[in-house]
mmCIF file of C-alpha atoms and ligand atoms in Angstrom:
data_model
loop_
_atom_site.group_PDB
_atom_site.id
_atom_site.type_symbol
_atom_site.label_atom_id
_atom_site.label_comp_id
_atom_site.label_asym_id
_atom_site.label_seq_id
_atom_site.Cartn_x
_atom_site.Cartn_y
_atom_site.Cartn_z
ATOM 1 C CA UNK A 1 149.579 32.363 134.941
ATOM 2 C CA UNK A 2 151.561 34.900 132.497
ATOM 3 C CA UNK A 3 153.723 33.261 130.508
ATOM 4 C CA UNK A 4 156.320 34.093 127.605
ATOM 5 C CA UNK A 5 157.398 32.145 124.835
ATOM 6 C CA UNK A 6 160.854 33.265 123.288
ATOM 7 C CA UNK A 7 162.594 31.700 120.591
ATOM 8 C CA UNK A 8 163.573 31.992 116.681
ATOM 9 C CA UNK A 9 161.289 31.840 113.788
ATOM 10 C CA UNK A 10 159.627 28.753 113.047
ATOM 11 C CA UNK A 11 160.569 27.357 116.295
ATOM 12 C CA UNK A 12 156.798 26.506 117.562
ATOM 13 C CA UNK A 13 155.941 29.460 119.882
ATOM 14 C CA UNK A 14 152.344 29.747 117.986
ATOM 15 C CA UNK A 15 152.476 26.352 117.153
ATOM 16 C CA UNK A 16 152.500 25.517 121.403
ATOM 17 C CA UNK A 17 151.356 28.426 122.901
ATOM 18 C CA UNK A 18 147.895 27.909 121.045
ATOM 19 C CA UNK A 19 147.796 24.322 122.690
ATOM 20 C CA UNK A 20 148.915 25.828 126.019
ATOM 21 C CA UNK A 21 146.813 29.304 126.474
ATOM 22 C CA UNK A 22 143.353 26.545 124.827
ATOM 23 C CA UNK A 23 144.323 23.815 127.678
ATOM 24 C CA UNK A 24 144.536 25.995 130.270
ATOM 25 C CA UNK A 25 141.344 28.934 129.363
ATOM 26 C CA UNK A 26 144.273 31.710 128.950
ATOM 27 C CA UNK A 27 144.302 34.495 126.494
ATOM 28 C CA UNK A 28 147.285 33.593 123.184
ATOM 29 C CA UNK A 29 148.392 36.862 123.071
ATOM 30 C CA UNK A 30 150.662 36.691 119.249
ATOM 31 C CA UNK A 31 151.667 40.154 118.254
ATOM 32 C CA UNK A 32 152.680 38.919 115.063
ATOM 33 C CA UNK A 33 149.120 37.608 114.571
ATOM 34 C CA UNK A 34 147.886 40.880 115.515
ATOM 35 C CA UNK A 35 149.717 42.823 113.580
ATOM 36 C CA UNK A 36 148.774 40.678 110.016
ATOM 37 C CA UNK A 37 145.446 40.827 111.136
ATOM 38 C CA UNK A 38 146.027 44.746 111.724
ATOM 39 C CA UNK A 39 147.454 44.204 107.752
ATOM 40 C CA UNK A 40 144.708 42.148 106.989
ATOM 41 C CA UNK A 41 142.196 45.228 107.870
ATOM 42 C CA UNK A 42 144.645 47.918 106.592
ATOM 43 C CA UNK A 43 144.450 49.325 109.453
ATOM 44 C CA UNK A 44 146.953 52.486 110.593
ATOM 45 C CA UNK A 45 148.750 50.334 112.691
ATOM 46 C CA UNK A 46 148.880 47.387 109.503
ATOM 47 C CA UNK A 47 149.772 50.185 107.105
ATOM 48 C CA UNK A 48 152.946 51.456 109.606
ATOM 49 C CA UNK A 49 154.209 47.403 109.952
ATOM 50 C CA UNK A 50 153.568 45.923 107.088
ATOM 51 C CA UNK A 51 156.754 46.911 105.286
ATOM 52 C CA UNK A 52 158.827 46.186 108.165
ATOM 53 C CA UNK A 53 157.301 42.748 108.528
ATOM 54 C CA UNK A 54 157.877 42.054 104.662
ATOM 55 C CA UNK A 55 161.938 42.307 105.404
ATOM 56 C CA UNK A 56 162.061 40.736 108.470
ATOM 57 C CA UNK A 57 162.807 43.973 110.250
ATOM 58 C CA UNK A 58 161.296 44.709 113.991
ATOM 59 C CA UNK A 59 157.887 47.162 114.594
ATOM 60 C CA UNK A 60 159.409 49.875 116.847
ATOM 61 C CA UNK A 61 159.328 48.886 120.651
ATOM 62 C CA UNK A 62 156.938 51.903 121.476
ATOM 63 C CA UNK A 63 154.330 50.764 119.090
ATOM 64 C CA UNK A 64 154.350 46.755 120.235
ATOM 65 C CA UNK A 65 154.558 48.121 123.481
ATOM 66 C CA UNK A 66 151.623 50.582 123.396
ATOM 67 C CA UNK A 67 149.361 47.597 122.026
ATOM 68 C CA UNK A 68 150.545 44.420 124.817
ATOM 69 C CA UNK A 69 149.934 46.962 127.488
ATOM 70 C CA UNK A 70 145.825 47.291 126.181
ATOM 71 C CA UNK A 71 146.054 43.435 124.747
ATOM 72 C CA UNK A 72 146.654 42.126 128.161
ATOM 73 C CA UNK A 73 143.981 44.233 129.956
ATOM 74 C CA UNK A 74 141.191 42.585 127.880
ATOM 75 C CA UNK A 75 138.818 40.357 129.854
ATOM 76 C CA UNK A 76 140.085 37.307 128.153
ATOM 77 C CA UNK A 77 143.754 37.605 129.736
ATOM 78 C CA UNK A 78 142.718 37.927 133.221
ATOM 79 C CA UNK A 79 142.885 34.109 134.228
ATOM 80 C CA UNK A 80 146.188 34.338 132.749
ATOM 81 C CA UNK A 81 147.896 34.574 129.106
ATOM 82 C CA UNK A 82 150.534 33.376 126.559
ATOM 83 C CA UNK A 83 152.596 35.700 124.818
ATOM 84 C CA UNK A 84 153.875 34.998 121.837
ATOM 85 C CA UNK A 85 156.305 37.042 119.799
ATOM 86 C CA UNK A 86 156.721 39.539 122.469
ATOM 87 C CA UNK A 87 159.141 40.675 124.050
ATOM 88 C CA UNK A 88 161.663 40.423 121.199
ATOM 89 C CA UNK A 89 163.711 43.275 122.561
ATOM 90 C CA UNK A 90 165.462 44.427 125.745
ATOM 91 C CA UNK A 91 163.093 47.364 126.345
ATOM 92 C CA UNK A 92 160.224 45.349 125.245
ATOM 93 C CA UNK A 93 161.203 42.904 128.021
ATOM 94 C CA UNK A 94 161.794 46.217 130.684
ATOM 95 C CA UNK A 95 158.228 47.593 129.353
ATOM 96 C CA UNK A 96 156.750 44.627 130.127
ATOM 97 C CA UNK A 97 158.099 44.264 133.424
ATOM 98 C CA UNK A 98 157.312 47.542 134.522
ATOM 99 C CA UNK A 99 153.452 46.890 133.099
ATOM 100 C CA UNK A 100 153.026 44.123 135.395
ATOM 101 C CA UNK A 101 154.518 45.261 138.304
ATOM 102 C CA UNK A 102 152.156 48.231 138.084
ATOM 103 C CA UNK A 103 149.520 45.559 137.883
ATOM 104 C CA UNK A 104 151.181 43.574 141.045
ATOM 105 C CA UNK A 105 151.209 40.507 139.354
ATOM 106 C CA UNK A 106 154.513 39.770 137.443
ATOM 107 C CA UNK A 107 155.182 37.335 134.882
ATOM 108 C CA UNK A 108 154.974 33.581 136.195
ATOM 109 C CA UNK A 109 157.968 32.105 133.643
ATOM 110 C CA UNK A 110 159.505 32.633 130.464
ATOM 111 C CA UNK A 111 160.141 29.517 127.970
ATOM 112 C CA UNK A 112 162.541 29.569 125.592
ATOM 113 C CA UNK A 113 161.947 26.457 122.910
ATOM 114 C CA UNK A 114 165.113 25.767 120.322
ATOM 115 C CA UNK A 115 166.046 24.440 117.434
ATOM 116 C CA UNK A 116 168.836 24.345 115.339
ATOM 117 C CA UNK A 117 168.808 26.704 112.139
ATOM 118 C CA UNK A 118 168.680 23.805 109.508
ATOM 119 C CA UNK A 119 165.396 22.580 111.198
ATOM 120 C CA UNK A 120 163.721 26.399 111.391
ATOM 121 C CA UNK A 121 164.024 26.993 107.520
ATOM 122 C CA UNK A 122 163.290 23.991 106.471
ATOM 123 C CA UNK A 123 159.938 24.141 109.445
ATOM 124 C CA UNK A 124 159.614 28.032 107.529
ATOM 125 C CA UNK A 125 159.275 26.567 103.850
ATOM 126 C CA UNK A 126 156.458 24.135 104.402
ATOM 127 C CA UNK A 127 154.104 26.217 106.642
ATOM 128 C CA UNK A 128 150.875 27.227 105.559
ATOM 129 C CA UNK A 129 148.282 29.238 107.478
ATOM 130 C CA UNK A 130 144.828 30.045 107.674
ATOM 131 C CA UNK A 131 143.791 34.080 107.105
ATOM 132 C CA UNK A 132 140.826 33.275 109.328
ATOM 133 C CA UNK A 133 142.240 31.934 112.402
ATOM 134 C CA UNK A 134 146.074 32.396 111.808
ATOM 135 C CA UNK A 135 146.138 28.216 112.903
ATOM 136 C CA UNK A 136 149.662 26.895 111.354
ATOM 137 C CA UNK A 137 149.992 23.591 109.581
ATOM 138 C CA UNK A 138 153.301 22.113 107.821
ATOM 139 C CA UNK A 139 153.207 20.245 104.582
ATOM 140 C CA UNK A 140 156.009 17.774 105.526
ATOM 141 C CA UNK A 141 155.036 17.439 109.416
ATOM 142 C CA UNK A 142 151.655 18.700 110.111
ATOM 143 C CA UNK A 143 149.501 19.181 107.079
ATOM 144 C CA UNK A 144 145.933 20.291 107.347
ATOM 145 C CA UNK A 145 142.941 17.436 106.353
ATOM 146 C CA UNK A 146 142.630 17.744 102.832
ATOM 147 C CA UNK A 147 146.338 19.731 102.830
ATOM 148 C CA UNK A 148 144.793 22.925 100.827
ATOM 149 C CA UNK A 149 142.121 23.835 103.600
ATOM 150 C CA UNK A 150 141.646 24.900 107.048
ATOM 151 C CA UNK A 151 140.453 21.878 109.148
ATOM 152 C CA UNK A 152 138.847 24.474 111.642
ATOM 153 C CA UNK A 153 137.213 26.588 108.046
ATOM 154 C CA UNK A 154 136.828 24.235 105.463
ATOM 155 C CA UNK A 155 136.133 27.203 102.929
ATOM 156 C CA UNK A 156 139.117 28.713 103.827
ATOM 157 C CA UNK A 157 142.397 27.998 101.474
ATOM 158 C CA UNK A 158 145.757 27.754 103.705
ATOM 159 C CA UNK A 159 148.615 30.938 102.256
ATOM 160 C CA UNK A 160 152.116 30.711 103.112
ATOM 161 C CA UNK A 161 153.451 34.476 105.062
ATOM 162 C CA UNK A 162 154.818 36.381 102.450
ATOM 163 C CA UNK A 163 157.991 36.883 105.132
ATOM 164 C CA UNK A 164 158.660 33.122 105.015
ATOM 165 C CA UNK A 165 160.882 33.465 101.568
ATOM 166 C CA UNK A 166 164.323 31.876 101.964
ATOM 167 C CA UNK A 167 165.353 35.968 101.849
ATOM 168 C CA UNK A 168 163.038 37.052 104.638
ATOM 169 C CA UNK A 169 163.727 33.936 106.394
ATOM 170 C CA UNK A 170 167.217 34.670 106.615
ATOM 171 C CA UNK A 171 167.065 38.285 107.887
ATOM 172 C CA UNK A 172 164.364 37.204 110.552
ATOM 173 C CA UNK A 173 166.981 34.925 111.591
ATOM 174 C CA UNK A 174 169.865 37.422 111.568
ATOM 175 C CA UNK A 175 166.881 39.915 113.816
ATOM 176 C CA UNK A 176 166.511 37.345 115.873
ATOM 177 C CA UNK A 177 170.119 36.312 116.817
ATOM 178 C CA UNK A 178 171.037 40.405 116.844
ATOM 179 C CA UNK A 179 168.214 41.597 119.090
ATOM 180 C CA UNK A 180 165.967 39.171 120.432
ATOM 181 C CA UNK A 181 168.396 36.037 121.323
ATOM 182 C CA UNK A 182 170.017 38.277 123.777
ATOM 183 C CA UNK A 183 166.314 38.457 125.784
ATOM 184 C CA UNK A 184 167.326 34.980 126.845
ATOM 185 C CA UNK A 185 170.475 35.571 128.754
ATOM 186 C CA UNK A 186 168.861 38.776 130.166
ATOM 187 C CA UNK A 187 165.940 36.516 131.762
ATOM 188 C CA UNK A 188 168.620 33.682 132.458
ATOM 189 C CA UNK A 189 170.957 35.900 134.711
ATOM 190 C CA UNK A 190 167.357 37.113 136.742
ATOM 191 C CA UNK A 191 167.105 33.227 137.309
ATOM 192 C CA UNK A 192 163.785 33.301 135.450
ATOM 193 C CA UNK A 193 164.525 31.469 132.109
ATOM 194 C CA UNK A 194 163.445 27.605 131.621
ATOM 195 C CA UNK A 195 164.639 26.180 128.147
ATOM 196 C CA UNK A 196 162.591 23.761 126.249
ATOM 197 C CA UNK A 197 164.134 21.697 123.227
ATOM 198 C CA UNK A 198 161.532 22.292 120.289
ATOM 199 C CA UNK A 199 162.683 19.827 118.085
ATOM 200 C CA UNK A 200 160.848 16.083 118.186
ATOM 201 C CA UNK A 201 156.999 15.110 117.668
ATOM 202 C CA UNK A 202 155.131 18.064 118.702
ATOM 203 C CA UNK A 203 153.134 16.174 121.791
ATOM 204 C CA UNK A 204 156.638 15.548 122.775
ATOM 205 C CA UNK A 205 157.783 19.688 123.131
ATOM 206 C CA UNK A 206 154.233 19.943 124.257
ATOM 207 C CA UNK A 207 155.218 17.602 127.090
ATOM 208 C CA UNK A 208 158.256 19.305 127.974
ATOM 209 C CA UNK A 209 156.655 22.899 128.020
ATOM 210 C CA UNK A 210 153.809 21.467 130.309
ATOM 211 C CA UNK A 211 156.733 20.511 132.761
ATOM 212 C CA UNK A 212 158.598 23.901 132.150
ATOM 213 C CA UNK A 213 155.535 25.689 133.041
ATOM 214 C CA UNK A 214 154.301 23.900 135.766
ATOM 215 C CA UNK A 215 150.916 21.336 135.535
ATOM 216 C CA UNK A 216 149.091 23.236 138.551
ATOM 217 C CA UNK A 217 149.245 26.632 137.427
ATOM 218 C CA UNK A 218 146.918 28.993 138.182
HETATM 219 P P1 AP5 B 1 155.998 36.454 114.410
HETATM 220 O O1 AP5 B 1 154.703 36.174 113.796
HETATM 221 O O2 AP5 B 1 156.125 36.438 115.882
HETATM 222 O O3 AP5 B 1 157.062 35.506 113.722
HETATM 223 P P2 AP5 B 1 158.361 34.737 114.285
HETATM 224 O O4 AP5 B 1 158.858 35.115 115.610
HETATM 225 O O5 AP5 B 1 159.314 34.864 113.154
HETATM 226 O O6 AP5 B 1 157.867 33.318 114.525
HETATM 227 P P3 AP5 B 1 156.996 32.425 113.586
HETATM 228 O O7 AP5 B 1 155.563 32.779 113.716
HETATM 229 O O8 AP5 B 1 157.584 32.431 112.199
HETATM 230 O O9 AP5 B 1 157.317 30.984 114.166
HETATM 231 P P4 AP5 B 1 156.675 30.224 115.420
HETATM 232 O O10 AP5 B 1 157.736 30.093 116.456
HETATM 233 O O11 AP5 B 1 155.368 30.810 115.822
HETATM 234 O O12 AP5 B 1 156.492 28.813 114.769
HETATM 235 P P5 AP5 B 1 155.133 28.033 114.342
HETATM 236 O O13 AP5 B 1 154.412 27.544 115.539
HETATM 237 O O14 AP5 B 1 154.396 28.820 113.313
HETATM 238 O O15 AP5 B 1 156.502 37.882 113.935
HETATM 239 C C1 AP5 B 1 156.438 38.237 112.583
HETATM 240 C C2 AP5 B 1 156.921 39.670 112.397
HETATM 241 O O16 AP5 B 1 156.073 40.572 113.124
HETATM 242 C C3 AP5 B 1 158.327 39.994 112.902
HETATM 243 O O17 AP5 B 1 159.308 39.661 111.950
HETATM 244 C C4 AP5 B 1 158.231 41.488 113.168
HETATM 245 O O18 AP5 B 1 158.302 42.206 111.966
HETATM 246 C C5 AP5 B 1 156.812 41.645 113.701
HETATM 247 N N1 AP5 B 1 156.739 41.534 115.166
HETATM 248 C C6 AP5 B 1 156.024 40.610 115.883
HETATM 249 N N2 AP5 B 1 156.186 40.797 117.209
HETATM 250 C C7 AP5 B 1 157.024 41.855 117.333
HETATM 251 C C8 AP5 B 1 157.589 42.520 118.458
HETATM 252 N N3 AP5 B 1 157.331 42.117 119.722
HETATM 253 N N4 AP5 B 1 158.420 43.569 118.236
HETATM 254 C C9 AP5 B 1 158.686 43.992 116.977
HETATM 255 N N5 AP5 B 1 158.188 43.411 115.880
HETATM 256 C C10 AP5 B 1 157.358 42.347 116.045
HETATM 257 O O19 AP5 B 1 155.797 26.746 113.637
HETATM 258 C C11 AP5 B 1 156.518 26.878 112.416
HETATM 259 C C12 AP5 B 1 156.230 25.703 111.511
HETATM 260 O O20 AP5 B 1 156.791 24.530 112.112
HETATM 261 C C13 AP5 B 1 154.746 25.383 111.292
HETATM 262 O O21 AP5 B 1 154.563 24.940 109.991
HETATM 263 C C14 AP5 B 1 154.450 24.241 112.290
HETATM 264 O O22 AP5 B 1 153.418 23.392 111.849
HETATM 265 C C15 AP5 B 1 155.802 23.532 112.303
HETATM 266 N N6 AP5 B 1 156.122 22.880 113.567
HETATM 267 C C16 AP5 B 1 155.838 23.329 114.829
HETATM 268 N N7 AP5 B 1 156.319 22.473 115.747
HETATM 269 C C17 AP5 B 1 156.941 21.459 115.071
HETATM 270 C C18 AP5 B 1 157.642 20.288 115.478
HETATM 271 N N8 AP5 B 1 157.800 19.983 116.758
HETATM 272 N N9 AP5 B 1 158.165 19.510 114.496
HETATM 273 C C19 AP5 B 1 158.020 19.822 113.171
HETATM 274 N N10 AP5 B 1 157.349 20.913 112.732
HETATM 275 C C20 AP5 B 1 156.824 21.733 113.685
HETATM 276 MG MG1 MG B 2 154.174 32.399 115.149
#
């Protein structure tokens, strides 16, 4: 299956759509994961993003778009994928459309998990992540083993992003609600939008998504 995840920062897409795309043997395709890894490498395409990440502020749609239409043709997305992150705009969301069609195999469903602001910063301020493996943890709700380390690279000490300051946090938000928030009425009107609420023990949204998505899929 092909699958989107849309929501606000902090809301869980990594957090779930790693559980979902391991469960099920599909590629987790996060473009913000690739691009801090492109950042990570210094890489042309981490030197171009990485001041537009540090305010909050959107990659342009031709470069995201450029890099989900290779992502998704790599061997490890062909049983199906994730995507996470992406699309976060209207023409992202017409791009993709028009890459899969091309492909003849459109998107399956697009999940939108919420929460309630108050929730996402306070999610945003106790995250920590590994460099390695970009897994998330949360001091208050999920913390790693030993709370400094990655459980999955025990040499490995967790960072925070530097984008989730209560400044960055705040534009993201703002992005979000001005350009990517309206995604969701765009896939609701096309009859193709199932909400999930992300707030609640994560098994719980885990649960719910499961259902969203559909337990047989293929
Ligand atoms: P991106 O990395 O996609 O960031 P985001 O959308 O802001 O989302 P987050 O990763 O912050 O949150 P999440 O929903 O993944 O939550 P998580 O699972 O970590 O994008 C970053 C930047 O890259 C953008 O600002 C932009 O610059 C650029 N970019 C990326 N894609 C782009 C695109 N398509 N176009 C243009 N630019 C693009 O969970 C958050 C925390 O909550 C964690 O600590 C977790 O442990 C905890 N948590 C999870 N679930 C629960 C729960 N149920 N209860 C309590 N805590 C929970
Ligand atoms: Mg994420």
């Amino acid at each position: 299956m092909q699958v989107v995840l849309l929501g606000p920062p902090g809301v869980g897409k990594g957090t779930q759509g790693r559980r979902l795309a391991s469960d099920r043997g599909w590629a987790l395709i996060s473009t913000g994961d690739i691009l801090r890894d492109a950042i990570a490498k210094g890489s042309p395409l981490g030197m171009e993003a990485r001041k537009l990440m540090d305010q909050g502020m959107l990659v342009p749609d031709p470069v995201m778009i450029g890099l989900v239409r290779e992502r998704t043709l790599e061997p490890d997305a062909r049983e199906g994928f994730v995507l996470d992150g992406f699309p976060r705009t209207v023409p992202q969301a017409d791009a993709l459309d028009a890459i899969l069609q091309d492909r003849g195999r459109p998107l399956d469903v697009v999940v939108a998990l919420t929460a309630p602001d108050g929730e996402l910063v306070r999610r945003l301020s106790a995250r920590w992540e590994c460099p390695v493996c970009r897994r998330v943890y949360n001091a208050l709700s999920a913390p790693s083993r030993d709370g400094r380390h990655c459980d999955d690279h025990p040499e490995t000490e967790l960072r925070q992003r530097v984008d989730d300051t209560a400044e960055t946090v705040r534009r993201r938000l703002e992005v979000y609600r001005e350009q990517t928030a309206p995604l969701a009425d765009h896939y609701r009107t096309q009859g193709r939008l199932r909400e999930v609420n992300g707030t609640g023990p994560q098994d719980h949204v885990y649960g719910a998504l499961m259902a969203a998505v559909g337990t047989n899929g293929h």
